[in-house]
PDB file of N, CA and C in Angstrom:
ATOM      1  N   ASP A   1     -10.550  -0.937  -0.342  1.00 84.00           N
ATOM      2  CA  ASP A   1      -9.652   0.554  -0.534  1.00 84.00           C
ATOM      3  C   ASP A   1      -9.576   1.988  -1.663  1.00 84.00           C
ATOM      4  N   LYS A   2      -9.835   2.612  -0.796  1.00 91.00           N
ATOM      5  CA  LYS A   2      -9.834   3.837  -2.099  1.00 91.00           C
ATOM      6  C   LYS A   2      -9.067   4.029  -3.423  1.00 91.00           C
ATOM      7  N   VAL A   3      -7.844   3.751  -2.948  1.00 91.00           N
ATOM      8  CA  VAL A   3      -6.990   3.785  -4.415  1.00 91.00           C
ATOM      9  C   VAL A   3      -7.400   2.599  -4.882  1.00 91.00           C
ATOM     10  N   ALA A   4      -7.505   1.497  -4.700  1.00 93.00           N
ATOM     11  CA  ALA A   4      -7.549   0.491  -5.391  1.00 93.00           C
ATOM     12  C   ALA A   4      -8.977   0.940  -6.204  1.00 93.00           C
ATOM     13  N   GLU A   5     -10.248   1.237  -5.624  1.00 96.00           N
ATOM     14  CA  GLU A   5     -11.081   1.889  -6.179  1.00 96.00           C
ATOM     15  C   GLU A   5     -10.995   2.810  -7.387  1.00 96.00           C
ATOM     16  N   PHE A   6     -10.157   4.115  -6.923  1.00 95.00           N
ATOM     17  CA  PHE A   6      -9.846   5.190  -7.815  1.00 95.00           C
ATOM     18  C   PHE A   6      -9.236   4.122  -9.027  1.00 95.00           C
ATOM     19  N   ILE A   7      -8.414   3.654  -9.093  1.00 95.00           N
ATOM     20  CA  ILE A   7      -7.469   2.646 -10.030  1.00 95.00           C
ATOM     21  C   ILE A   7      -8.408   1.714 -11.226  1.00 95.00           C
ATOM     22  N   ASP A   8      -9.722   1.480 -10.582  1.00 96.00           N
ATOM     23  CA  ASP A   8     -10.084   0.739 -11.440  1.00 96.00           C
ATOM     24  C   ASP A   8     -11.173   1.416 -11.815  1.00 96.00           C
ATOM     25  N   LYS A   9     -11.654   2.260 -11.498  1.00 96.00           N
ATOM     26  CA  LYS A   9     -12.286   3.032 -11.991  1.00 96.00           C
ATOM     27  C   LYS A   9     -11.825   4.601 -13.044  1.00 96.00           C
ATOM     28  N   ASN A  10     -10.418   4.544 -12.662  1.00 95.00           N
ATOM     29  CA  ASN A  10      -9.947   5.429 -13.851  1.00 95.00           C
ATOM     30  C   ASN A  10      -8.876   5.296 -14.757  1.00 95.00           C
ATOM     31  N   HIS A  11      -8.641   3.946 -14.400  1.00 93.00           N
ATOM     32  CA  HIS A  11      -7.217   2.997 -15.040  1.00 93.00           C
ATOM     33  C   HIS A  11      -5.564   3.804 -14.216  1.00 93.00           C
ATOM     34  N   HIS A  12      -5.739   4.967 -13.540  1.00 93.00           N
ATOM     35  CA  HIS A  12      -4.378   5.344 -13.080  1.00 93.00           C
ATOM     36  C   HIS A  12      -4.288   5.783 -11.984  1.00 93.00           C
ATOM     37  N   LEU A  13      -3.003   5.615 -11.466  1.00 93.00           N
ATOM     38  CA  LEU A  13      -3.282   6.380  -9.743  1.00 93.00           C
ATOM     39  C   LEU A  13      -3.286   7.549 -10.125  1.00 93.00           C
ATOM     40  N   PRO A  14      -4.228   8.179  -8.732  1.00 94.00           N
ATOM     41  CA  PRO A  14      -4.947   9.261  -8.070  1.00 94.00           C
ATOM     42  C   PRO A  14      -4.264  10.088  -8.580  1.00 94.00           C
ATOM     43  N   ASN A  15      -4.127  11.098  -8.853  1.00 92.00           N
ATOM     44  CA  ASN A  15      -2.708  12.590  -8.674  1.00 92.00           C
ATOM     45  C   ASN A  15      -1.708  12.253  -9.912  1.00 92.00           C
ATOM     46  N   MET A  16      -2.270  11.271 -10.661  1.00 93.00           N
ATOM     47  CA  MET A  16      -1.317  10.880 -12.067  1.00 93.00           C
ATOM     48  C   MET A  16      -2.081  11.717 -13.252  1.00 93.00           C
ATOM     49  N   PRO A  17      -1.473  12.099 -14.098  1.00 93.00           N
ATOM     50  CA  PRO A  17      -2.294  12.038 -15.357  1.00 93.00           C
ATOM     51  C   PRO A  17      -2.738  10.896 -16.039  1.00 93.00           C
ATOM     52  N   SER A  18      -3.666  10.954 -16.780  1.00 92.00           N
ATOM     53  CA  SER A  18      -4.378   9.272 -17.253  1.00 92.00           C
ATOM     54  C   SER A  18      -3.447   9.646 -18.441  1.00 92.00           C
ATOM     55  N   ARG A  19      -3.590   8.341 -19.406  1.00 91.00           N
ATOM     56  CA  ARG A  19      -2.667   7.841 -20.718  1.00 91.00           C
ATOM     57  C   ARG A  19      -2.826   9.033 -21.624  1.00 91.00           C
ATOM     58  N   GLU A  20      -4.827   8.717 -21.481  1.00 91.00           N
ATOM     59  CA  GLU A  20      -4.952  10.266 -22.250  1.00 91.00           C
ATOM     60  C   GLU A  20      -4.746  11.273 -22.601  1.00 91.00           C
ATOM     61  N   THR A  21      -4.406  11.349 -21.302  1.00 91.00           N
ATOM     62  CA  THR A  21      -3.861  12.780 -21.086  1.00 91.00           C
ATOM     63  C   THR A  21      -2.828  13.321 -21.091  1.00 91.00           C
ATOM     64  N   ILE A  22      -1.706  12.432 -21.843  1.00 91.00           N
ATOM     65  CA  ILE A  22      -0.589  12.466 -21.480  1.00 91.00           C
ATOM     66  C   ILE A  22      -0.201  12.285 -23.167  1.00 91.00           C
ATOM     67  N   LEU A  23      -1.416  11.182 -23.836  1.00 92.00           N
ATOM     68  CA  LEU A  23      -1.214  11.487 -25.573  1.00 92.00           C
ATOM     69  C   LEU A  23      -1.492  12.720 -26.679  1.00 92.00           C
ATOM     70  N   THR A  24      -2.489  13.155 -25.012  1.00 93.00           N
ATOM     71  CA  THR A  24      -2.745  14.714 -25.891  1.00 93.00           C
ATOM     72  C   THR A  24      -2.410  15.772 -25.777  1.00 93.00           C
ATOM     73  N   LYS A  25      -2.273  15.934 -24.274  1.00 92.00           N
ATOM     74  CA  LYS A  25      -1.342  17.219 -24.005  1.00 92.00           C
ATOM     75  C   LYS A  25       0.124  17.041 -23.179  1.00 92.00           C
ATOM     76  N   GLY A  26       0.632  16.061 -23.504  1.00 92.00           N
ATOM     77  CA  GLY A  26       2.391  16.167 -23.115  1.00 92.00           C
ATOM     78  C   GLY A  26       2.141  15.873 -22.086  1.00 92.00           C
ATOM     79  N   GLN A  27       3.541  15.774 -21.968  1.00 91.00           N
ATOM     80  CA  GLN A  27       3.973  15.662 -20.215  1.00 91.00           C
ATOM     81  C   GLN A  27       5.032  16.516 -20.272  1.00 91.00           C
ATOM     82  N   ASN A  28       5.119  16.885 -18.855  1.00 92.00           N
ATOM     83  CA  ASN A  28       5.851  18.139 -17.808  1.00 92.00           C
ATOM     84  C   ASN A  28       6.913  17.039 -17.669  1.00 92.00           C
ATOM     85  N   ILE A  29       8.198  16.678 -18.038  1.00 93.00           N
ATOM     86  CA  ILE A  29       9.325  16.096 -17.000  1.00 93.00           C
ATOM     87  C   ILE A  29       9.347  15.805 -15.827  1.00 93.00           C
ATOM     88  N   GLY A  30       9.249  17.462 -15.439  1.00 95.00           N
ATOM     89  CA  GLY A  30       9.653  17.917 -13.767  1.00 95.00           C
ATOM     90  C   GLY A  30       8.623  17.430 -13.413  1.00 95.00           C
ATOM     91  N   GLU A  31       7.082  17.993 -14.077  1.00 93.00           N
ATOM     92  CA  GLU A  31       5.857  17.361 -12.919  1.00 93.00           C
ATOM     93  C   GLU A  31       5.779  15.495 -12.864  1.00 93.00           C
ATOM     94  N   ILE A  32       6.187  14.905 -13.952  1.00 93.00           N
ATOM     95  CA  ILE A  32       6.061  14.022 -13.650  1.00 93.00           C
ATOM     96  C   ILE A  32       6.855  13.133 -12.572  1.00 93.00           C
ATOM     97  N   GLN A  33       7.952  13.362 -12.300  1.00 96.00           N
ATOM     98  CA  GLN A  33       8.723  13.506 -11.690  1.00 96.00           C
ATOM     99  C   GLN A  33       8.414  13.432 -10.068  1.00 96.00           C
ATOM    100  N   GLN A  34       8.076  14.908 -10.134  1.00 96.00           N
ATOM    101  CA  GLN A  34       7.574  15.093  -8.671  1.00 96.00           C
ATOM    102  C   GLN A  34       6.472  14.206  -8.383  1.00 96.00           C
ATOM    103  N   LEU A  35       5.577  13.544  -9.234  1.00 95.00           N
ATOM    104  CA  LEU A  35       4.554  12.983  -9.018  1.00 95.00           C
ATOM    105  C   LEU A  35       5.151  11.644  -8.686  1.00 95.00           C
ATOM    106  N   GLN A  36       6.134  10.859  -9.029  1.00 96.00           N
ATOM    107  CA  GLN A  36       6.827   9.898  -8.977  1.00 96.00           C
ATOM    108  C   GLN A  36       7.409   9.824  -7.253  1.00 96.00           C
ATOM    109  N   GLN A  37       7.925  11.170  -7.322  1.00 97.00           N
ATOM    110  CA  GLN A  37       8.761  11.230  -5.760  1.00 97.00           C
ATOM    111  C   GLN A  37       7.299  11.072  -5.081  1.00 97.00           C
ATOM    112  N   GLN A  38       6.224  11.773  -5.343  1.00 96.00           N
ATOM    113  CA  GLN A  38       5.174  11.448  -4.449  1.00 96.00           C
ATOM    114  C   GLN A  38       4.636  10.271  -4.106  1.00 96.00           C
ATOM    115  N   LYS A  39       4.417   9.559  -4.832  1.00 95.00           N
ATOM    116  CA  LYS A  39       3.970   8.110  -4.937  1.00 95.00           C
ATOM    117  C   LYS A  39       5.308   7.029  -4.326  1.00 95.00           C
ATOM    118  N   ILE A  40       6.216   6.677  -4.739  1.00 97.00           N
ATOM    119  CA  ILE A  40       6.999   6.861  -3.693  1.00 97.00           C
ATOM    120  C   ILE A  40       7.082   6.545  -2.421  1.00 97.00           C
ATOM    121  N   GLU A  41       6.970   7.982  -2.033  1.00 97.00           N
ATOM    122  CA  GLU A  41       6.470   8.103  -0.510  1.00 97.00           C
ATOM    123  C   GLU A  41       5.349   7.776  -0.082  1.00 97.00           C
ATOM    124  N   GLU A  42       3.909   7.866  -0.724  1.00 95.00           N
ATOM    125  CA  GLU A  42       3.207   7.351  -0.354  1.00 95.00           C
ATOM    126  C   GLU A  42       3.692   5.346   0.180  1.00 95.00           C
ATOM    127  N   LEU A  43       4.001   5.083  -1.522  1.00 95.00           N
ATOM    128  CA  LEU A  43       4.232   3.409  -1.151  1.00 95.00           C
ATOM    129  C   LEU A  43       5.044   3.360   0.107  1.00 95.00           C
ATOM    130  N   THR A  44       6.177   3.716   0.084  1.00 97.00           N
ATOM    131  CA  THR A  44       7.494   3.591   1.429  1.00 97.00           C
ATOM    132  C   THR A  44       6.359   3.533   2.930  1.00 97.00           C
ATOM    133  N   LEU A  45       5.717   4.641   2.676  1.00 97.00           N
ATOM    134  CA  LEU A  45       4.661   4.503   4.465  1.00 97.00           C
ATOM    135  C   LEU A  45       3.783   3.323   4.088  1.00 97.00           C
ATOM    136  N   TYR A  46       2.441   3.060   3.100  1.00 95.00           N
ATOM    137  CA  TYR A  46       2.148   2.193   3.335  1.00 95.00           C
ATOM    138  C   TYR A  46       2.515   0.614   3.632  1.00 95.00           C
ATOM    139  N   THR A  47       3.909   0.712   2.776  1.00 97.00           N
ATOM    140  CA  THR A  47       4.803  -0.443   3.355  1.00 97.00           C
ATOM    141  C   THR A  47       4.892  -0.390   4.996  1.00 97.00           C
ATOM    142  N   ILE A  48       5.653   0.556   5.209  1.00 98.00           N
ATOM    143  CA  ILE A  48       5.525  -0.080   6.552  1.00 98.00           C
ATOM    144  C   ILE A  48       4.365   0.504   7.483  1.00 98.00           C
ATOM    145  N   GLU A  49       3.388   0.750   7.125  1.00 97.00           N
ATOM    146  CA  GLU A  49       2.023   0.682   8.039  1.00 97.00           C
ATOM    147  C   GLU A  49       1.686  -1.180   7.891  1.00 97.00           C
ATOM    148  N   LEU A  50       2.039  -1.327   6.242  1.00 97.00           N
ATOM    149  CA  LEU A  50       1.395  -3.018   6.403  1.00 97.00           C
ATOM    150  C   LEU A  50       2.586  -3.638   7.022  1.00 97.00           C
ATOM    151  N   LYS A  51       3.777  -2.725   7.162  1.00 98.00           N
ATOM    152  CA  LYS A  51       4.469  -4.610   7.889  1.00 98.00           C
ATOM    153  C   LYS A  51       4.371  -4.577   9.374  1.00 98.00           C
ATOM    154  N   ARG A  52       4.030  -3.154   9.970  1.00 98.00           N
ATOM    155  CA  ARG A  52       3.501  -3.507  11.638  1.00 98.00           C
ATOM    156  C   ARG A  52       2.473  -4.226  11.675  1.00 98.00           C
ATOM    157  N   THR A  53       1.350  -4.144  10.617  1.00 98.00           N
ATOM    158  CA  THR A  53      -0.241  -4.763  10.286  1.00 98.00           C
ATOM    159  C   THR A  53       0.317  -6.613  10.599  1.00 98.00           C
ATOM    160  N   ILE A  54       1.372  -6.572   9.919  1.00 98.00           N
ATOM    161  CA  ILE A  54       1.826  -7.876   9.857  1.00 98.00           C
ATOM    162  C   ILE A  54       2.570  -8.674  10.758  1.00 98.00           C
ATOM    163  N   ASP A  55       3.560  -7.434  11.336  1.00 98.00           N
ATOM    164  CA  ASP A  55       4.120  -8.335  12.566  1.00 98.00           C
ATOM    165  C   ASP A  55       3.243  -8.620  13.815  1.00 98.00           C
ATOM    166  N   LYS A  56       2.318  -7.516  13.993  1.00 98.00           N
ATOM    167  CA  LYS A  56       1.022  -7.973  15.298  1.00 98.00           C
ATOM    168  C   LYS A  56       0.740  -9.172  14.363  1.00 98.00           C
ATOM    169  N   GLN A  57      -0.059  -9.198  13.617  1.00 98.00           N
ATOM    170  CA  GLN A  57      -0.739 -10.585  13.413  1.00 98.00           C
ATOM    171  C   GLN A  57      -0.040 -11.651  13.614  1.00 98.00           C
ATOM    172  N   ILE A  58       1.573 -11.453  13.214  1.00 98.00           N
ATOM    173  CA  ILE A  58       2.366 -12.889  13.826  1.00 98.00           C
ATOM    174  C   ILE A  58       3.110 -12.426  15.234  1.00 98.00           C
ATOM    175  N   GLN A  59       2.657 -11.867  15.690  1.00 98.00           N
ATOM    176  CA  GLN A  59       2.654 -11.607  17.093  1.00 98.00           C
ATOM    177  C   GLN A  59       1.658 -12.760  18.073  1.00 98.00           C
ATOM    178  N   LEU A  60       0.334 -12.509  17.258  1.00 98.00           N
ATOM    179  CA  LEU A  60      -0.613 -12.442  17.697  1.00 98.00           C
ATOM    180  C   LEU A  60      -0.941 -14.337  17.612  1.00 98.00           C
ATOM    181  N   LEU A  61      -1.017 -14.891  16.389  1.00 98.00           N
ATOM    182  CA  LEU A  61      -0.385 -15.883  16.235  1.00 98.00           C
ATOM    183  C   LEU A  61       0.690 -16.520  16.775  1.00 98.00           C
ATOM    184  N   GLU A  62       1.620 -15.673  16.957  1.00 98.00           N
ATOM    185  CA  GLU A  62       2.497 -16.885  18.459  1.00 98.00           C
ATOM    186  C   GLU A  62       2.113 -17.006  19.602  1.00 98.00           C
ATOM    187  N   ASN A  63       1.400 -16.374  20.003  1.00 97.00           N
ATOM    188  CA  ASN A  63       0.472 -15.982  21.485  1.00 97.00           C
ATOM    189  C   ASN A  63      -0.199 -17.398  21.263  1.00 97.00           C
ATOM    190  N   LEU A  64      -0.892 -17.202  20.339  1.00 97.00           N
ATOM    191  CA  LEU A  64      -2.197 -18.308  20.301  1.00 97.00           C
ATOM    192  C   LEU A  64      -1.802 -19.164  20.570  1.00 97.00           C
ATOM    193  N   GLU A  65      -0.363 -19.697  19.172  1.00 97.00           N
ATOM    194  CA  GLU A  65       0.436 -20.797  19.291  1.00 97.00           C
ATOM    195  C   GLU A  65       0.461 -21.570  20.681  1.00 97.00           C
ATOM    196  N   ASN A  66       1.035 -20.363  21.348  1.00 95.00           N
ATOM    197  CA  ASN A  66       1.542 -21.000  22.872  1.00 95.00           C
ATOM    198  C   ASN A  66       0.880 -21.290  23.412  1.00 95.00           C
ATOM    199  N   ARG A  67      -0.569 -20.526  23.662  1.00 96.00           N
ATOM    200  CA  ARG A  67      -1.834 -21.328  24.634  1.00 96.00           C
ATOM    201  C   ARG A  67      -1.942 -22.260  24.244  1.00 96.00           C
ATOM    202  N   LEU A  68      -2.540 -22.415  23.297  1.00 95.00           N
ATOM    203  CA  LEU A  68      -2.755 -23.767  22.561  1.00 95.00           C
ATOM    204  C   LEU A  68      -1.631 -24.839  22.639  1.00 95.00           C
ATOM    205  N   ASN A  69      -0.498 -24.854  22.992  1.00 94.00           N
ATOM    206  CA  ASN A  69       0.884 -25.639  22.934  1.00 94.00           C
ATOM    207  C   ASN A  69       0.251 -26.231  24.765  1.00 94.00           C
ATOM    208  N   THR A  70       0.333 -24.652  25.784  1.00 93.00           N
ATOM    209  CA  THR A  70       0.302 -25.352  26.886  1.00 93.00           C
ATOM    210  C   THR A  70      -1.314 -25.678  27.481  1.00 93.00           C
ATOM    211  N   LEU A  71      -2.114 -25.293  26.720  1.00 93.00           N
ATOM    212  CA  LEU A  71      -3.572 -26.159  26.940  1.00 93.00           C
ATOM    213  C   LEU A  71      -2.996 -27.751  26.667  1.00 93.00           C
ATOM    214  N   GLU A  72      -2.952 -27.910  25.422  1.00 91.00           N
ATOM    215  CA  GLU A  72      -2.371 -29.216  25.225  1.00 91.00           C
ATOM    216  C   GLU A  72      -1.287 -30.212  26.035  1.00 91.00           C
ATOM    217  N   LYS A  73      -0.195 -29.685  26.936  1.00 87.00           N
ATOM    218  CA  LYS A  73       0.361 -30.196  28.464  1.00 87.00           C
ATOM    219  C   LYS A  73      -0.254 -30.389  29.394  1.00 87.00           C
ATOM    220  N   GLU A  74      -1.572 -29.809  29.442  1.00 82.00           N
ATOM    221  CA  GLU A  74      -2.140 -30.042  30.361  1.00 82.00           C
ATOM    222  C   GLU A  74      -2.829 -30.930  30.585  1.00 82.00           C
TER     223      GLU A  74
END
């Protein structure tokens, strides 16, 4: 995952200032709020996508379970 790789390498989220940047240059509260809102939206979209993927996997497993039950009854 690109985000995980970025965090592993840089130790902060993409498009967010690093701890060092904040300590040396300070932080603009308005800018940080905008960045946080962007991250909240990204997380929401990711969560929706993840939920859809999980739902599909559950459906596939349920279908497989039904097919196995049918085969066992034969």
